[in-house]
Amino acid sequence: MKTRIAILPGDGIGPEIMPQAVRVLEAIGQVSGHTFELTSAQVGGAAIDATGFPLPQETLELAKASDAVLLGAVGGPKWEGLDYERRPERALLGLREQLGLFANLRPAKMYAPLIEASSLKPDIIDGIDVLVVRELTGGIYFGKPKGIEEIANGHRGFNTEVYTTEEIHRIAKVAFQAAQKRRGLVHSIDKANVLESSELWRREVIKVHQNFSDVELRHMYVDNCAMQLVRYPKQFDVIVTTNLFGDILSDEAAMLTGSIGMLPSASVGATVGMFEPIHGSAPDIAGKNLANPIGMMASVAMMLTYACDLPKEAQLIETAIQKTLEQSYRTKDIEGPGTTLLGTREMGDQIVKQLKELVA
Ligand code: NAD
């Protein structure tokens, strides 16, 4: 088996964390017999500097011709003065649109050794493992009409929350399929007591569920879900929701675990998936060997699960991260009393070492 992967390090800490992901991938390649063909390209600010465009045609072609895209992060103060259309972040929107990435998967998983890093009590968050499946290309962020118009006594701003049957069916299917690989429970989040688009959402999710009898489906209103996530997060396995609700709930779920540097994400849809840490380019720590590479390395694990059908190898990476944390190794963002502080590269060394020991 061979997987072609586009490697897009991007800006800021991107070029520091990406080599750690590549090392993990090489180690997995050696033990699994799976071949990973890696090709690097520029994206974001680095691409603007080199070509004038955040998503050069060459990078887009490479992404389209790959089986998966592994992305670091884009953006930084150097490019903040540019036109919105020319900014590094446009590359992300371009990739999502061009690759048809309509589903964003964001796990929030508690690594036991980091339990003190969360703002919630340990007994509430111990063992949480939630996956938020957010619809990414529809809903109120894209619905029309939208705009700001003049009215007699000022202005009127408006957006449209809109979902079609097809959009709901395809995202619901992603959620049910993900639940089949996990604990078999989906919470569909909506506001069906107020919004017609949510009423349709709920009706269509129920229809899709008929093809997934091995998965349990529950419905919850979004305001209740926001509350339940901090009250009793262990009740959730997979959460599926709209673009707007998912934007908010996935950040809330992520923060249960304490550190932004730890969490991966996957965007999937048509044939090519994109895998990246949830954080940005962290310009404040870039170039200092301070960045936590775990979110990036865990993104490789997501890629193995969702793009390569190698769930066992993905679990090996998760276990290697867990064991490294158990041995009290920490990067600066998760440092605490009695821990050993490591730089980005050295944290990568420890995780790769653990990985090699696990498969020896
Ligand atoms: P950020 O996620 O880059 O940083 C927020 C804070 O978290 C900073 O203090 C940073 O040092 C810290 N942090 C982030 N990742 C870390 C890691 N791996 N290890 C340790 N600490 C880490 O968010 P921001 O500061 O709002 O944005 C910076 C730039 O990144 C902006 O240009 C923004 O547009 C861009 N951005 C890009 C993406 C992306 O590429 N997907 C996502 C969000 C923001």
mmCIF file with all atom_site columns, N, CA and C in Angstrom, residues 104-110 124-133 178 182-183 185-187 189 225 228-230 232-240 249-250 252-257 263-264 302 306:
data_model
loop_
_atom_site.group_PDB
_atom_site.id
_atom_site.type_symbol
_atom_site.label_atom_id
_atom_site.label_alt_id
_atom_site.label_comp_id
_atom_site.label_asym_id
_atom_site.label_entity_id
_atom_site.label_seq_id
_atom_site.pdbx_PDB_ins_code
_atom_site.Cartn_x
_atom_site.Cartn_y
_atom_site.Cartn_z
_atom_site.occupancy
_atom_site.B_iso_or_equiv
_atom_site.pdbx_formal_charge
_atom_site.auth_seq_id
_atom_site.auth_comp_id
_atom_site.auth_asym_id
_atom_site.auth_atom_id
_atom_site.pdbx_PDB_model_num
ATOM 1   N N  . ASN A 1 104 ? -15.211 18.775 9.216  1.00 0.00 ? 104 ASN A N  1
ATOM 2   C CA . ASN A 1 104 ? -14.045 19.027 10.055 1.00 0.00 ? 104 ASN A CA 1
ATOM 3   C C  . ASN A 1 104 ? -14.170 18.175 11.321 1.00 0.00 ? 104 ASN A C  1
ATOM 4   N N  . LEU A 1 105 ? -13.146 17.357 11.548 1.00 0.00 ? 105 LEU A N  1
ATOM 5   C CA . LEU A 1 105 ? -13.174 16.437 12.692 1.00 0.00 ? 105 LEU A CA 1
ATOM 6   C C  . LEU A 1 105 ? -12.171 16.909 13.728 1.00 0.00 ? 105 LEU A C  1
ATOM 7   N N  . ARG A 1 106 ? -12.677 17.214 14.918 1.00 0.00 ? 106 ARG A N  1
ATOM 8   C CA . ARG A 1 106 ? -11.760 17.689 15.966 1.00 0.00 ? 106 ARG A CA 1
ATOM 9   C C  . ARG A 1 106 ? -11.942 16.884 17.244 1.00 0.00 ? 106 ARG A C  1
ATOM 10  N N  . PRO A 1 107 ? -10.966 16.031 17.538 1.00 0.00 ? 107 PRO A N  1
ATOM 11  C CA . PRO A 1 107 ? -11.053 15.270 18.777 1.00 0.00 ? 107 PRO A CA 1
ATOM 12  C C  . PRO A 1 107 ? -10.575 16.101 19.960 1.00 0.00 ? 107 PRO A C  1
ATOM 13  N N  . ALA A 1 108 ? -11.173 15.892 21.093 1.00 0.00 ? 108 ALA A N  1
ATOM 14  C CA . ALA A 1 108 ? -10.661 16.468 22.341 1.00 0.00 ? 108 ALA A CA 1
ATOM 15  C C  . ALA A 1 108 ? -10.478 15.298 23.284 1.00 0.00 ? 108 ALA A C  1
ATOM 16  N N  . LYS A 1 109 ? -9.215  14.962 23.516 1.00 0.00 ? 109 LYS A N  1
ATOM 17  C CA . LYS A 1 109 ? -8.914  13.767 24.291 1.00 0.00 ? 109 LYS A CA 1
ATOM 18  C C  . LYS A 1 109 ? -8.014  14.148 25.452 1.00 0.00 ? 109 LYS A C  1
ATOM 19  N N  . MET A 1 110 ? -8.322  13.620 26.601 1.00 0.00 ? 110 MET A N  1
ATOM 20  C CA . MET A 1 110 ? -7.528  13.953 27.782 1.00 0.00 ? 110 MET A CA 1
ATOM 21  C C  . MET A 1 110 ? -6.384  12.962 27.925 1.00 0.00 ? 110 MET A C  1
ATOM 22  N N  . ILE A 1 124 ? -14.077 15.344 36.530 1.00 0.00 ? 124 ILE A N  1
ATOM 23  C CA . ILE A 1 124 ? -15.002 15.674 35.432 1.00 0.00 ? 124 ILE A CA 1
ATOM 24  C C  . ILE A 1 124 ? -14.368 15.320 34.079 1.00 0.00 ? 124 ILE A C  1
ATOM 25  N N  . ILE A 1 125 ? -13.066 15.563 33.959 1.00 0.00 ? 125 ILE A N  1
ATOM 26  C CA . ILE A 1 125 ? -12.450 15.417 32.632 1.00 0.00 ? 125 ILE A CA 1
ATOM 27  C C  . ILE A 1 125 ? -11.617 14.154 32.462 1.00 0.00 ? 125 ILE A C  1
ATOM 28  N N  . ASP A 1 126 ? -11.369 13.447 33.552 1.00 0.00 ? 126 ASP A N  1
ATOM 29  C CA . ASP A 1 126 ? -10.567 12.232 33.482 1.00 0.00 ? 126 ASP A CA 1
ATOM 30  C C  . ASP A 1 126 ? -11.160 11.280 32.430 1.00 0.00 ? 126 ASP A C  1
ATOM 31  N N  . GLY A 1 127 ? -10.362 10.949 31.419 1.00 0.00 ? 127 GLY A N  1
ATOM 32  C CA . GLY A 1 127 ? -10.804 9.961  30.426 1.00 0.00 ? 127 GLY A CA 1
ATOM 33  C C  . GLY A 1 127 ? -11.695 10.505 29.317 1.00 0.00 ? 127 GLY A C  1
ATOM 34  N N  . ILE A 1 128 ? -11.880 11.819 29.216 1.00 0.00 ? 128 ILE A N  1
ATOM 35  C CA . ILE A 1 128 ? -12.757 12.298 28.128 1.00 0.00 ? 128 ILE A CA 1
ATOM 36  C C  . ILE A 1 128 ? -12.121 12.039 26.763 1.00 0.00 ? 128 ILE A C  1
ATOM 37  N N  . ASP A 1 129 ? -12.958 11.704 25.813 1.00 0.00 ? 129 ASP A N  1
ATOM 38  C CA . ASP A 1 129 ? -12.499 11.423 24.456 1.00 0.00 ? 129 ASP A CA 1
ATOM 39  C C  . ASP A 1 129 ? -13.682 11.735 23.527 1.00 0.00 ? 129 ASP A C  1
ATOM 40  N N  . VAL A 1 130 ? -13.739 13.002 23.109 1.00 0.00 ? 130 VAL A N  1
ATOM 41  C CA . VAL A 1 130 ? -14.879 13.493 22.319 1.00 0.00 ? 130 VAL A CA 1
ATOM 42  C C  . VAL A 1 130 ? -14.390 13.817 20.913 1.00 0.00 ? 130 VAL A C  1
ATOM 43  N N  . LEU A 1 131 ? -15.212 13.522 19.919 1.00 0.00 ? 131 LEU A N  1
ATOM 44  C CA . LEU A 1 131 ? -14.888 13.929 18.553 1.00 0.00 ? 131 LEU A CA 1
ATOM 45  C C  . LEU A 1 131 ? -16.004 14.843 18.045 1.00 0.00 ? 131 LEU A C  1
ATOM 46  N N  . VAL A 1 132 ? -15.647 16.096 17.738 1.00 0.00 ? 132 VAL A N  1
ATOM 47  C CA . VAL A 1 132 ? -16.644 17.013 17.178 1.00 0.00 ? 132 VAL A CA 1
ATOM 48  C C  . VAL A 1 132 ? -16.544 16.962 15.649 1.00 0.00 ? 132 VAL A C  1
ATOM 49  N N  . VAL A 1 133 ? -17.650 16.640 15.006 1.00 0.00 ? 133 VAL A N  1
ATOM 50  C CA . VAL A 1 133 ? -17.718 16.632 13.540 1.00 0.00 ? 133 VAL A CA 1
ATOM 51  C C  . VAL A 1 133 ? -18.514 17.867 13.129 1.00 0.00 ? 133 VAL A C  1
ATOM 52  N N  . ALA A 1 178 ? -17.609 7.622  11.723 1.00 0.00 ? 178 ALA A N  1
ATOM 53  C CA . ALA A 1 178 ? -16.580 7.847  12.762 1.00 0.00 ? 178 ALA A CA 1
ATOM 54  C C  . ALA A 1 178 ? -16.975 7.129  14.048 1.00 0.00 ? 178 ALA A C  1
ATOM 55  N N  . ARG A 1 182 ? -15.396 4.179  16.838 1.00 0.00 ? 182 ARG A N  1
ATOM 56  C CA . ARG A 1 182 ? -15.169 4.602  18.214 1.00 0.00 ? 182 ARG A CA 1
ATOM 57  C C  . ARG A 1 182 ? -16.135 3.862  19.148 1.00 0.00 ? 182 ARG A C  1
ATOM 58  N N  . ARG A 1 183 ? -16.893 4.607  19.960 1.00 0.00 ? 183 ARG A N  1
ATOM 59  C CA . ARG A 1 183 ? -17.755 3.939  20.947 1.00 0.00 ? 183 ARG A CA 1
ATOM 60  C C  . ARG A 1 183 ? -19.222 3.836  20.511 1.00 0.00 ? 183 ARG A C  1
ATOM 61  N N  . LEU A 1 185 ? -21.636 6.108  19.550 1.00 0.00 ? 185 LEU A N  1
ATOM 62  C CA . LEU A 1 185 ? -22.684 7.025  19.999 1.00 0.00 ? 185 LEU A CA 1
ATOM 63  C C  . LEU A 1 185 ? -22.531 8.375  19.283 1.00 0.00 ? 185 LEU A C  1
ATOM 64  N N  . VAL A 1 186 ? -23.618 8.880  18.705 1.00 0.00 ? 186 VAL A N  1
ATOM 65  C CA . VAL A 1 186 ? -23.594 10.203 18.060 1.00 0.00 ? 186 VAL A CA 1
ATOM 66  C C  . VAL A 1 186 ? -24.616 11.105 18.735 1.00 0.00 ? 186 VAL A C  1
ATOM 67  N N  . HIS A 1 187 ? -24.183 12.294 19.135 1.00 0.00 ? 187 HIS A N  1
ATOM 68  C CA . HIS A 1 187 ? -25.102 13.352 19.562 1.00 0.00 ? 187 HIS A CA 1
ATOM 69  C C  . HIS A 1 187 ? -25.225 14.334 18.400 1.00 0.00 ? 187 HIS A C  1
ATOM 70  N N  . ILE A 1 189 ? -26.413 17.906 17.276 1.00 0.00 ? 189 ILE A N  1
ATOM 71  C CA . ILE A 1 189 ? -26.684 19.155 18.002 1.00 0.00 ? 189 ILE A CA 1
ATOM 72  C C  . ILE A 1 189 ? -27.384 20.145 17.080 1.00 0.00 ? 189 ILE A C  1
ATOM 73  N N  . CYS A 1 225 ? -25.979 21.561 24.993 1.00 0.00 ? 225 CYS A N  1
ATOM 74  C CA . CYS A 1 225 ? -24.700 20.904 24.705 1.00 0.00 ? 225 CYS A CA 1
ATOM 75  C C  . CYS A 1 225 ? -23.527 21.723 25.266 1.00 0.00 ? 225 CYS A C  1
ATOM 76  N N  . GLN A 1 228 ? -23.562 20.968 28.863 1.00 0.00 ? 228 GLN A N  1
ATOM 77  C CA . GLN A 1 228 ? -23.196 19.579 29.190 1.00 0.00 ? 228 GLN A CA 1
ATOM 78  C C  . GLN A 1 228 ? -21.700 19.312 28.982 1.00 0.00 ? 228 GLN A C  1
ATOM 79  N N  . LEU A 1 229 ? -21.091 20.029 28.033 1.00 0.00 ? 229 LEU A N  1
ATOM 80  C CA . LEU A 1 229 ? -19.661 19.823 27.771 1.00 0.00 ? 229 LEU A CA 1
ATOM 81  C C  . LEU A 1 229 ? -18.799 20.168 28.987 1.00 0.00 ? 229 LEU A C  1
ATOM 82  N N  . VAL A 1 230 ? -19.237 21.152 29.766 1.00 0.00 ? 230 VAL A N  1
ATOM 83  C CA . VAL A 1 230 ? -18.455 21.478 30.969 1.00 0.00 ? 230 VAL A CA 1
ATOM 84  C C  . VAL A 1 230 ? -19.012 20.774 32.212 1.00 0.00 ? 230 VAL A C  1
ATOM 85  N N  . TYR A 1 232 ? -20.623 17.458 32.212 1.00 0.00 ? 232 TYR A N  1
ATOM 86  C CA . TYR A 1 232 ? -20.375 16.019 32.211 1.00 0.00 ? 232 TYR A CA 1
ATOM 87  C C  . TYR A 1 232 ? -19.906 15.602 30.809 1.00 0.00 ? 232 TYR A C  1
ATOM 88  N N  . PRO A 1 233 ? -18.676 16.008 30.414 1.00 0.00 ? 233 PRO A N  1
ATOM 89  C CA . PRO A 1 233 ? -18.221 15.767 29.041 1.00 0.00 ? 233 PRO A CA 1
ATOM 90  C C  . PRO A 1 233 ? -18.061 14.293 28.682 1.00 0.00 ? 233 PRO A C  1
ATOM 91  N N  . LYS A 1 234 ? -17.947 13.430 29.690 1.00 0.00 ? 234 LYS A N  1
ATOM 92  C CA . LYS A 1 234 ? -17.734 12.009 29.399 1.00 0.00 ? 234 LYS A CA 1
ATOM 93  C C  . LYS A 1 234 ? -18.953 11.355 28.743 1.00 0.00 ? 234 LYS A C  1
ATOM 94  N N  . GLN A 1 235 ? -20.114 12.024 28.756 1.00 0.00 ? 235 GLN A N  1
ATOM 95  C CA . GLN A 1 235 ? -21.302 11.449 28.126 1.00 0.00 ? 235 GLN A CA 1
ATOM 96  C C  . GLN A 1 235 ? -21.195 11.446 26.600 1.00 0.00 ? 235 GLN A C  1
ATOM 97  N N  . PHE A 1 236 ? -20.216 12.238 26.043 1.00 0.00 ? 236 PHE A N  1
ATOM 98  C CA . PHE A 1 236 ? -20.142 12.375 24.584 1.00 0.00 ? 236 PHE A CA 1
ATOM 99  C C  . PHE A 1 236 ? -19.097 11.446 23.967 1.00 0.00 ? 236 PHE A C  1
ATOM 100 N N  . ASP A 1 237 ? -19.452 10.935 22.786 1.00 0.00 ? 237 ASP A N  1
ATOM 101 C CA . ASP A 1 237 ? -18.482 10.210 21.951 1.00 0.00 ? 237 ASP A CA 1
ATOM 102 C C  . ASP A 1 237 ? -18.273 11.063 20.691 1.00 0.00 ? 237 ASP A C  1
ATOM 103 N N  . VAL A 1 238 ? -19.240 11.022 19.760 1.00 0.00 ? 238 VAL A N  1
ATOM 104 C CA . VAL A 1 238 ? -19.165 11.879 18.567 1.00 0.00 ? 238 VAL A CA 1
ATOM 105 C C  . VAL A 1 238 ? -20.275 12.924 18.652 1.00 0.00 ? 238 VAL A C  1
ATOM 106 N N  . ILE A 1 239 ? -19.910 14.169 18.370 1.00 0.00 ? 239 ILE A N  1
ATOM 107 C CA . ILE A 1 239 ? -20.889 15.260 18.280 1.00 0.00 ? 239 ILE A CA 1
ATOM 108 C C  . ILE A 1 239 ? -20.922 15.702 16.820 1.00 0.00 ? 239 ILE A C  1
ATOM 109 N N  . VAL A 1 240 ? -22.104 15.748 16.213 1.00 0.00 ? 240 VAL A N  1
ATOM 110 C CA . VAL A 1 240 ? -22.187 16.255 14.828 1.00 0.00 ? 240 VAL A CA 1
ATOM 111 C C  . VAL A 1 240 ? -23.062 17.492 14.831 1.00 0.00 ? 240 VAL A C  1
ATOM 112 N N  . LEU A 1 249 ? -18.568 25.018 19.572 1.00 0.00 ? 249 LEU A N  1
ATOM 113 C CA . LEU A 1 249 ? -18.479 23.824 20.435 1.00 0.00 ? 249 LEU A CA 1
ATOM 114 C C  . LEU A 1 249 ? -17.130 23.123 20.309 1.00 0.00 ? 249 LEU A C  1
ATOM 115 N N  . SER A 1 250 ? -16.513 23.146 19.113 1.00 0.00 ? 250 SER A N  1
ATOM 116 C CA . SER A 1 250 ? -15.226 22.443 18.979 1.00 0.00 ? 250 SER A CA 1
ATOM 117 C C  . SER A 1 250 ? -14.133 23.178 19.754 1.00 0.00 ? 250 SER A C  1
ATOM 118 N N  . GLU A 1 252 ? -14.748 24.899 22.507 1.00 0.00 ? 252 GLU A N  1
ATOM 119 C CA . GLU A 1 252 ? -15.076 24.622 23.911 1.00 0.00 ? 252 GLU A CA 1
ATOM 120 C C  . GLU A 1 252 ? -14.576 23.222 24.295 1.00 0.00 ? 252 GLU A C  1
ATOM 121 N N  . ALA A 1 253 ? -14.844 22.251 23.419 1.00 0.00 ? 253 ALA A N  1
ATOM 122 C CA . ALA A 1 253 ? -14.411 20.872 23.701 1.00 0.00 ? 253 ALA A CA 1
ATOM 123 C C  . ALA A 1 253 ? -12.891 20.795 23.768 1.00 0.00 ? 253 ALA A C  1
ATOM 124 N N  . ALA A 1 254 ? -12.209 21.493 22.844 1.00 0.00 ? 254 ALA A N  1
ATOM 125 C CA . ALA A 1 254 ? -10.748 21.446 22.806 1.00 0.00 ? 254 ALA A CA 1
ATOM 126 C C  . ALA A 1 254 ? -10.151 21.968 24.104 1.00 0.00 ? 254 ALA A C  1
ATOM 127 N N  . MET A 1 255 ? -10.732 23.037 24.589 1.00 0.00 ? 255 MET A N  1
ATOM 128 C CA . MET A 1 255 ? -10.158 23.666 25.771 1.00 0.00 ? 255 MET A CA 1
ATOM 129 C C  . MET A 1 255 ? -10.368 22.862 27.058 1.00 0.00 ? 255 MET A C  1
ATOM 130 N N  . LEU A 1 256 ? -11.256 21.864 27.005 1.00 0.00 ? 256 LEU A N  1
ATOM 131 C CA . LEU A 1 256 ? -11.422 21.000 28.180 1.00 0.00 ? 256 LEU A CA 1
ATOM 132 C C  . LEU A 1 256 ? -10.099 20.346 28.536 1.00 0.00 ? 256 LEU A C  1
ATOM 133 N N  . THR A 1 257 ? -9.278  20.103 27.495 1.00 0.00 ? 257 THR A N  1
ATOM 134 C CA . THR A 1 257 ? -8.045  19.351 27.719 1.00 0.00 ? 257 THR A CA 1
ATOM 135 C C  . THR A 1 257 ? -6.871  20.243 28.117 1.00 0.00 ? 257 THR A C  1
ATOM 136 N N  . LEU A 1 263 ? -3.633  19.400 20.207 1.00 0.00 ? 263 LEU A N  1
ATOM 137 C CA . LEU A 1 263 ? -4.790  18.815 19.524 1.00 0.00 ? 263 LEU A CA 1
ATOM 138 C C  . LEU A 1 263 ? -4.713  18.830 18.000 1.00 0.00 ? 263 LEU A C  1
ATOM 139 N N  . PRO A 1 264 ? -5.054  17.695 17.400 1.00 0.00 ? 264 PRO A N  1
ATOM 140 C CA . PRO A 1 264 ? -5.041  17.582 15.937 1.00 0.00 ? 264 PRO A CA 1
ATOM 141 C C  . PRO A 1 264 ? -6.429  17.856 15.352 1.00 0.00 ? 264 PRO A C  1
ATOM 142 N N  . MET A 1 302 ? -4.310  10.908 13.071 1.00 0.00 ? 302 MET A N  1
ATOM 143 C CA . MET A 1 302 ? -5.637  11.061 12.436 1.00 0.00 ? 302 MET A CA 1
ATOM 144 C C  . MET A 1 302 ? -5.572  10.706 10.954 1.00 0.00 ? 302 MET A C  1
ATOM 145 N N  . TYR A 1 306 ? -7.955  8.046  9.111  1.00 0.00 ? 306 TYR A N  1
ATOM 146 C CA . TYR A 1 306 ? -8.990  8.457  8.161  1.00 0.00 ? 306 TYR A CA 1
ATOM 147 C C  . TYR A 1 306 ? -8.560  8.415  6.693  1.00 0.00 ? 306 TYR A C  1
#
